[in-house]
XYZ file of N, CA and C in Angstrom:
540
model
N -7.688 -1.799 1.314
C -6.501 -2.371 1.337
C -6.168 -3.247 0.106
N -5.226 -3.481 -0.602
C -4.814 -4.361 -1.887
C -3.736 -4.468 -1.502
N -3.625 -6.238 -1.896
C -2.303 -6.594 -1.938
C -1.426 -6.784 -2.919
N -0.229 -5.974 -3.632
C 0.352 -6.143 -5.284
C 1.361 -6.499 -5.106
N 2.730 -6.967 -4.088
C 3.247 -7.528 -4.088
C 4.078 -7.732 -2.947
N 5.183 -8.344 -3.154
C 5.433 -9.357 -1.932
C 6.718 -8.539 -1.495
N 7.185 -7.497 -0.373
C 7.930 -7.185 0.427
C 9.907 -7.495 0.208
N 10.468 -7.302 -0.067
C 11.525 -7.613 -0.139
C 12.435 -7.147 0.472
N 12.607 -8.050 1.858
C 13.779 -6.051 2.854
C 13.181 -6.570 4.013
N 13.301 -6.152 5.042
C 13.052 -6.786 5.972
C 12.064 -7.696 6.896
N 11.848 -8.525 6.962
C 10.876 -9.672 7.156
C 10.045 -10.125 5.905
N 11.611 -9.958 4.576
C 10.648 -10.490 3.721
C 10.100 -12.377 3.677
N 9.375 -12.242 2.273
C 8.707 -13.542 2.328
C 9.266 -14.467 1.449
N 10.103 -15.323 2.591
C 10.631 -16.646 1.898
C 10.471 -17.832 1.883
N 10.522 -18.882 1.424
C 10.256 -20.463 1.480
C 9.813 -20.642 2.867
N 9.059 -21.337 3.171
C 8.427 -21.647 4.377
C 9.254 -22.534 4.857
N 10.102 -23.235 4.631
C 10.590 -24.812 5.051
C 12.503 -23.764 4.615
N 13.185 -23.501 6.134
C 13.878 -23.001 6.102
C 15.387 -24.127 6.316
N 14.867 -25.042 7.133
C 16.400 -26.174 7.589
C 15.321 -27.165 8.489
N 16.109 -28.503 8.628
C 15.409 -28.654 9.356
C 15.829 -29.105 10.657
N 16.782 -27.738 11.060
C 17.239 -27.854 13.032
C 16.677 -27.106 13.524
N 15.034 -27.033 13.041
C 14.272 -25.766 13.717
C 13.782 -26.722 15.251
N 12.681 -26.074 16.021
C 12.652 -26.640 17.471
C 12.132 -28.534 17.277
N 12.278 -29.047 17.182
C 12.232 -30.655 17.414
C 12.590 -31.016 16.519
N 13.206 -31.183 15.822
C 13.017 -31.541 14.220
C 12.257 -31.098 13.346
N 11.680 -30.331 13.648
C 10.370 -29.412 12.652
C 10.980 -28.148 12.038
N 10.516 -27.779 10.731
C 11.018 -27.237 9.895
C 10.648 -26.191 10.402
N 11.756 -24.653 10.333
C 11.586 -23.220 10.532
C 10.721 -22.318 10.045
N 9.444 -21.240 10.074
C 9.223 -21.045 9.238
C 9.013 -19.528 9.407
N 9.069 -19.001 8.426
C 9.657 -17.479 8.484
C 8.449 -16.952 8.413
N 8.362 -15.470 8.940
C 7.227 -14.746 8.641
C 6.797 -14.437 7.615
N 5.432 -14.029 6.629
C 5.194 -13.547 5.319
C 4.854 -11.834 5.640
N 5.598 -11.188 5.076
C 5.471 -9.472 5.100
C 4.852 -9.269 3.321
N 3.353 -8.893 4.056
C 2.956 -8.798 2.060
C 2.373 -6.769 2.220
N 2.471 -6.179 1.375
C 2.830 -4.855 1.156
C 1.530 -4.660 0.617
N 0.641 -3.842 1.572
C -0.746 -3.444 1.072
C -0.832 -1.954 -0.072
N -1.737 -1.811 -1.348
C -2.010 -1.272 -1.912
C -3.002 -1.090 -1.981
N -3.699 0.578 -2.509
C -4.537 0.625 -2.590
C -4.677 1.808 -4.016
N -4.749 1.170 -4.694
C -4.639 2.249 -5.991
C -3.511 2.987 -6.064
N -2.701 3.123 -5.328
C -1.671 4.575 -5.680
C -1.785 4.417 -6.725
N -1.113 3.651 -7.664
C -0.266 3.840 -8.953
C -1.417 5.041 -9.713
N -2.683 4.533 -9.835
C -3.869 5.499 -10.129
C -3.817 6.807 -9.726
N -3.889 7.015 -8.911
C -3.773 7.993 -8.018
C -2.379 8.837 -8.617
N -0.948 8.094 -8.359
C -0.430 9.091 -8.752
C -0.073 8.850 -10.462
N -1.199 8.604 -11.422
C -0.962 9.254 -12.393
C -1.902 10.245 -13.149
N -2.865 9.855 -12.701
C -3.666 10.688 -12.833
C -3.416 12.653 -12.142
N -2.511 12.429 -10.577
C -1.875 13.522 -10.367
C -0.843 14.093 -11.188
N -0.254 13.324 -11.502
C 1.103 13.758 -12.915
C 0.108 14.314 -14.012
N -1.486 13.494 -14.497
C -2.101 13.754 -15.718
C -2.628 15.608 -15.534
N -2.674 15.608 -14.208
C -3.837 17.158 -13.738
C -2.713 17.981 -14.109
N -1.613 17.588 -13.077
C -0.326 18.797 -13.059
C 0.401 19.172 -14.397
N 0.733 18.092 -15.454
C 0.579 18.195 -16.666
C 0.013 19.622 -17.476
N -1.715 18.661 -17.414
C -2.315 19.515 -17.930
C -2.489 20.727 -17.828
N -2.134 21.516 -16.300
C -1.793 22.293 -15.530
C -0.361 23.248 -15.994
N -0.026 22.776 -16.316
C 1.322 23.118 -16.752
C 1.419 23.676 -18.133
N 0.436 22.977 -19.175
C -0.209 23.064 -20.627
C -0.621 24.444 -20.273
N -1.591 23.850 -19.732
C -2.857 25.476 -19.472
C -1.827 26.998 -19.244
N -1.361 26.911 -18.687
C -0.455 28.074 -18.094
C -0.030 28.474 -19.442
N 0.350 27.700 -20.454
C 1.096 28.458 -21.037
C 0.406 28.886 -22.426
N -1.064 27.855 -22.423
C -1.918 28.749 -23.068
C -2.439 29.734 -22.747
N -2.803 30.146 -22.070
C -2.627 31.611 -21.178
C -2.147 32.816 -22.435
N -0.502 32.214 -22.841
C -0.232 33.502 -23.037
C -0.039 33.400 -24.598
N -0.723 32.582 -25.038
C -0.901 31.917 -26.582
C -1.656 32.516 -27.145
N -2.618 32.147 -26.502
C -4.075 33.104 -26.962
C -3.722 34.274 -27.832
N -4.990 34.184 -28.711
C -4.382 35.548 -29.784
C -4.741 36.599 -28.961
N -6.207 37.194 -28.323
C -6.528 38.043 -27.784
C -5.490 38.823 -26.530
N -4.757 38.048 -26.502
C -3.305 37.380 -25.742
C -2.527 39.271 -25.392
N -2.338 39.713 -25.819
C -1.865 41.401 -26.142
C -2.608 42.209 -26.128
N -3.841 42.379 -26.165
C -5.050 43.404 -26.757
C -5.287 43.970 -25.340
N -5.324 43.720 -24.578
C -5.772 43.942 -23.238
C -4.419 43.903 -22.082
N -4.059 45.501 -21.322
C -2.805 45.455 -21.373
C -2.676 45.742 -19.798
N -4.110 45.715 -19.300
C -4.562 46.055 -17.578
C -4.601 44.536 -17.444
N -4.611 43.651 -17.733
C -4.780 41.733 -16.978
C -4.385 41.214 -17.450
N -3.019 42.064 -18.270
C -1.510 40.888 -18.098
C -0.794 40.659 -16.717
N -0.848 41.718 -15.579
C -0.817 41.386 -14.334
C -1.830 39.944 -13.990
N -3.020 40.404 -14.209
C -3.987 39.057 -13.776
C -3.223 37.785 -14.640
N -2.792 37.851 -15.614
C -2.716 36.731 -16.779
C -1.264 35.900 -15.952
N -0.198 36.759 -15.478
C 0.785 36.661 -15.418
C 0.888 35.748 -14.130
N 0.149 35.970 -13.008
C -0.401 35.890 -11.287
C -1.267 33.962 -11.470
N -1.972 34.091 -12.392
C -3.089 32.517 -13.014
C -1.818 31.746 -13.314
N -0.320 32.419 -14.495
C 0.073 31.327 -14.623
C 1.233 30.853 -14.411
N 1.565 31.517 -13.104
C 3.125 31.680 -12.298
C 1.724 30.059 -11.089
N 0.923 30.687 -10.780
C 0.052 29.276 -10.104
C 0.036 28.718 -10.429
N -0.500 27.888 -11.975
C -0.583 27.398 -12.688
C 0.288 26.415 -12.491
N 1.872 27.031 -12.875
C 3.156 26.724 -13.040
C 3.615 26.056 -11.907
N 3.200 26.436 -10.777
C 3.495 26.184 -9.388
C 2.624 25.066 -8.765
N 1.580 24.690 -9.458
C 0.864 23.653 -8.750
C 1.319 22.541 -9.665
N 0.802 22.851 -11.013
C 1.454 21.866 -11.790
C 2.888 21.122 -11.347
N 3.712 21.915 -11.413
C 5.493 21.301 -10.881
C 4.817 20.284 -9.499
N 4.055 20.757 -9.052
C 3.543 20.348 -7.648
C 2.762 18.723 -7.673
N 2.129 18.990 -8.611
C 2.105 17.466 -8.872
C 2.717 16.588 -9.522
N 3.338 16.699 -10.421
C 4.143 16.480 -11.017
C 5.100 15.545 -10.454
N 5.608 16.513 -9.578
C 6.623 16.106 -8.804
C 6.348 14.847 -7.027
N 5.162 14.517 -7.686
C 3.991 13.966 -6.376
C 5.143 12.299 -6.090
N 5.318 12.016 -5.289
C 6.514 10.529 -5.447
C 5.441 9.920 -4.447
N 5.249 8.513 -5.244
C 4.716 7.507 -4.454
C 5.020 7.691 -2.901
N 3.626 6.792 -2.334
C 3.802 7.128 -1.120
C 4.873 6.071 -0.468
N 5.498 6.574 0.543
C 6.348 5.325 1.590
C 5.908 4.871 2.943
N 4.511 5.097 2.889
C 3.769 5.024 4.088
C 2.844 3.191 4.260
N 2.881 2.947 2.625
C 2.258 2.392 3.200
C 1.890 0.964 3.761
N 0.834 0.925 4.486
C 1.142 -0.694 5.391
C 1.587 -1.780 4.812
N 1.970 -2.599 5.711
C 2.657 -4.119 5.191
C 1.634 -4.937 6.071
N 1.366 -6.108 5.859
C 0.476 -6.872 6.825
C 2.057 -8.131 6.819
N 2.284 -8.479 7.595
C 2.758 -9.020 8.437
C 2.363 -10.396 9.006
N 2.601 -11.696 8.319
C 2.298 -12.943 9.639
C 3.350 -13.811 9.713
N 2.890 -13.632 10.972
C 4.156 -13.706 11.619
C 4.028 -15.481 12.291
N 4.081 -16.810 12.188
C 4.222 -17.629 13.104
C 5.118 -17.947 14.307
N 6.315 -17.150 14.431
C 6.925 -17.524 15.966
C 5.860 -17.354 16.743
N 5.601 -15.632 16.639
C 4.761 -14.306 17.354
C 3.244 -15.778 17.202
N 3.108 -15.970 16.461
C 1.883 -16.577 15.674
C 0.652 -15.536 16.137
N 0.799 -14.430 15.194
C -0.159 -13.595 15.528
C -0.002 -12.358 13.994
N -1.126 -11.069 13.496
C -0.606 -10.268 12.851
C -0.184 -9.289 13.002
N 0.220 -8.633 11.903
C 0.371 -6.920 12.492
C 0.599 -6.134 10.869
N 0.025 -5.208 11.349
C 0.255 -4.327 10.652
C 1.476 -3.182 10.478
N 1.842 -3.169 9.925
C 3.305 -2.309 9.466
C 3.088 -0.635 8.895
N 3.560 0.413 9.585
C 3.375 1.037 9.195
C 4.927 2.122 8.703
N 5.090 2.660 8.046
C 6.845 3.553 8.719
C 6.693 4.958 8.712
N 7.110 5.775 9.924
C 7.093 6.756 10.194
C 7.718 7.927 9.283
N 7.414 8.822 9.736
C 8.420 9.806 9.204
C 9.718 9.650 8.341
N 10.474 9.081 9.803
C 11.801 8.850 9.671
C 12.411 7.558 9.158
N 10.747 6.652 8.739
C 11.110 5.358 7.113
C 11.073 4.275 8.719
N 10.679 4.472 9.832
C 11.057 3.692 11.027
C 9.357 2.560 10.910
N 9.993 1.217 10.593
C 8.039 0.786 10.846
C 7.596 0.863 12.104
N 6.242 1.506 12.234
C 5.304 1.183 13.679
C 4.472 0.639 13.545
N 3.957 -0.853 13.666
C 2.930 -1.289 14.506
C 1.743 -0.290 14.871
N 0.596 -0.445 13.761
C -0.498 -0.079 13.815
C -1.472 -1.033 14.203
N -1.718 -1.944 14.380
C -2.511 -3.338 14.553
C -1.668 -4.526 15.018
N -2.488 -5.271 15.800
C -1.732 -6.551 16.313
C -2.609 -7.435 16.630
N -3.039 -8.659 16.128
C -4.384 -9.364 16.309
C -3.123 -11.085 16.393
N -3.061 -11.080 17.314
C -2.469 -12.965 18.002
C -3.897 -13.827 16.497
N -2.965 -14.863 16.250
C -3.883 -15.892 15.584
C -5.278 -16.402 16.321
N -4.873 -16.633 17.779
C -6.212 -17.044 18.444
C -7.253 -16.068 18.705
N -7.055 -14.680 18.140
C -7.772 -13.995 18.671
C -9.141 -14.149 17.427
N -8.558 -14.086 15.986
C -8.947 -13.782 14.665
C -10.064 -14.420 14.464
N -10.615 -14.407 14.355
C -12.651 -15.498 13.742
C -12.081 -16.498 12.889
N -11.027 -15.525 11.538
C -11.297 -16.847 11.436
C -9.775 -16.330 9.806
N -10.316 -17.083 8.273
C -10.114 -16.686 7.433
C -10.518 -17.720 6.824
N -10.695 -16.424 4.901
C -11.009 -17.133 3.508
C -10.629 -16.455 2.976
N -10.789 -18.287 2.200
C -9.486 -18.203 1.029
C -9.995 -18.297 -0.185
N -10.453 -17.567 -1.109
C -10.875 -17.453 -2.826
C -10.305 -17.673 -3.754
N -10.875 -17.219 -5.018
C -9.513 -17.436 -5.805
C -8.413 -16.437 -5.951
N -8.523 -15.029 -6.338
C -8.002 -14.440 -5.522
C -7.775 -13.519 -4.443
N -8.692 -13.562 -3.667
C -8.452 -12.730 -2.041
C -8.287 -13.987 -1.027
N -7.604 -13.150 -0.047
C -7.835 -13.452 1.065
C -8.459 -12.897 2.489
N -9.683 -12.836 3.035
C -10.141 -12.346 4.023
C -10.014 -12.824 5.654
N -10.104 -11.944 6.065
C -9.212 -12.305 7.534
C -10.509 -11.727 8.800
N -11.077 -12.371 8.994
C -12.188 -12.067 9.946
C -12.316 -12.110 11.529
N -12.804 -10.676 12.644
C -12.296 -10.678 13.681
C -13.390 -11.778 14.146
N -13.184 -11.838 15.891
C -13.826 -13.046 16.130
C -15.525 -12.935 16.886
N -16.289 -11.927 16.294
C -17.008 -11.533 16.102
C -17.314 -11.964 15.181
N -17.041 -12.061 13.940
C -17.485 -12.116 12.520
C -17.310 -11.026 11.437
N -17.504 -10.236 12.270
C -17.381 -8.518 11.068
C -15.453 -8.540 9.997
N -15.502 -8.358 8.928
C -14.471 -8.267 8.274
C -13.513 -7.731 8.657
N -11.915 -8.173 8.953
C -11.335 -7.121 9.494
C -10.289 -6.322 8.136
N -9.780 -7.449 7.459
C -8.821 -6.729 6.584
C -9.188 -7.538 5.345
N -9.315 -7.373 3.905
C -9.186 -8.303 2.410
C -8.097 -8.152 1.506
N -7.921 -8.878 1.242
C -6.002 -8.735 0.490
C -6.299 -9.393 -0.721
N -6.572 -9.170 -1.803
C -5.998 -9.755 -2.698
C -4.566 -10.378 -3.112
N -4.894 -10.994 -4.204
C -3.066 -11.893 -4.008
C -3.388 -12.790 -5.269
N -1.999 -12.308 -5.722
C -1.849 -12.594 -7.124
C -1.541 -14.136 -7.633
N 0.000 -14.579 -6.527
C -0.055 -15.522 -7.183
C -0.406 -17.125 -5.772
N -0.597 -18.107 -6.804
C -0.874 -18.878 -6.006
C -0.078 -19.344 -4.928
N 1.592 -19.502 -4.759
C 2.174 -19.830 -4.389
C 2.388 -19.007 -3.072
N 2.008 -17.650 -3.361
C 1.813 -17.130 -2.142
C 0.171 -17.394 -1.205
N -0.066 -17.555 -2.057
C -1.837 -18.400 -1.130
C -1.385 -19.868 -0.696
N -0.728 -20.123 -1.352
C -0.656 -21.534 -0.890
C 0.803 -21.236 0.433
N 1.483 -20.716 0.717
C 2.409 -20.576 1.944
C 1.382 -19.614 3.175
N 0.799 -18.898 2.299
C -0.425 -18.315 3.881
C -1.369 -19.209 4.325
N -1.606 -20.047 3.047
C -2.733 -21.268 3.905
C -1.616 -22.136 4.478
N -0.959 -22.678 4.439
C -0.293 -23.864 5.435
C 0.432 -22.818 6.657
N 0.879 -21.419 6.543
C 0.731 -20.905 7.677
C -0.470 -21.126 8.807
N -1.391 -20.399 8.198
C -2.554 -20.253 9.101
C -3.115 -21.407 9.311
N -2.779 -22.339 8.620
C -3.702 -24.021 9.110
C -3.560 -24.146 10.594
N -4.140 -24.591 10.914
C -3.899 -25.370 12.630
C -4.247 -24.518 13.582
N -3.946 -22.503 12.700
C -3.647 -22.056 14.016
C -4.917 -21.144 13.572
N -5.700 -20.959 12.424
C -6.409 -20.201 12.593
C -7.622 -20.363 11.362
N -8.864 -20.959 12.400
C -10.254 -21.441 11.753
C -10.073 -20.612 10.040
N -9.958 -21.995 9.219
C -10.105 -22.034 7.510
C -11.505 -22.001 7.271
N -12.400 -20.221 6.409
C -13.270 -20.552 6.617
C -13.778 -21.343 5.015
N -14.795 -22.167 4.175
C -15.252 -22.856 3.160
C -16.114 -21.393 2.303
């Protein structure tokens, strides 16, 4: 899974300090929601390219020079070209998956949640870990790695902006062991 953008919507990433009216005069914190992406755009482009190639090959079946010589194969060519057109249209009309997971770092509940939308586009929690049950977090130049308590890697999220990296580091410091 890869992190590509900040989700602007429900639980969207906002500046860490909202106001001074929080608990005991401390600044309130807002949860960071990060949309995960695993090369969805590459797969989408590949599907559309294959769909267009199938549609062009369906037309190419009828443009061959020997296309009119054998009338007994006309029905076979018609079936093949219709199936190529239908599969090509299906591949061309594929939309981006709306059910990409979203990582939510919640400082109020002190937990990390992975959310995925169901068929009715309602977010469902698929993974929930309290910050005290996490083993640690390692920040590198372009990623953050979240580890389980036993030391195994839970997830690795590439982070594209330094502002997001610093917000996440500030939110996790003191609550999760930051590995060097």
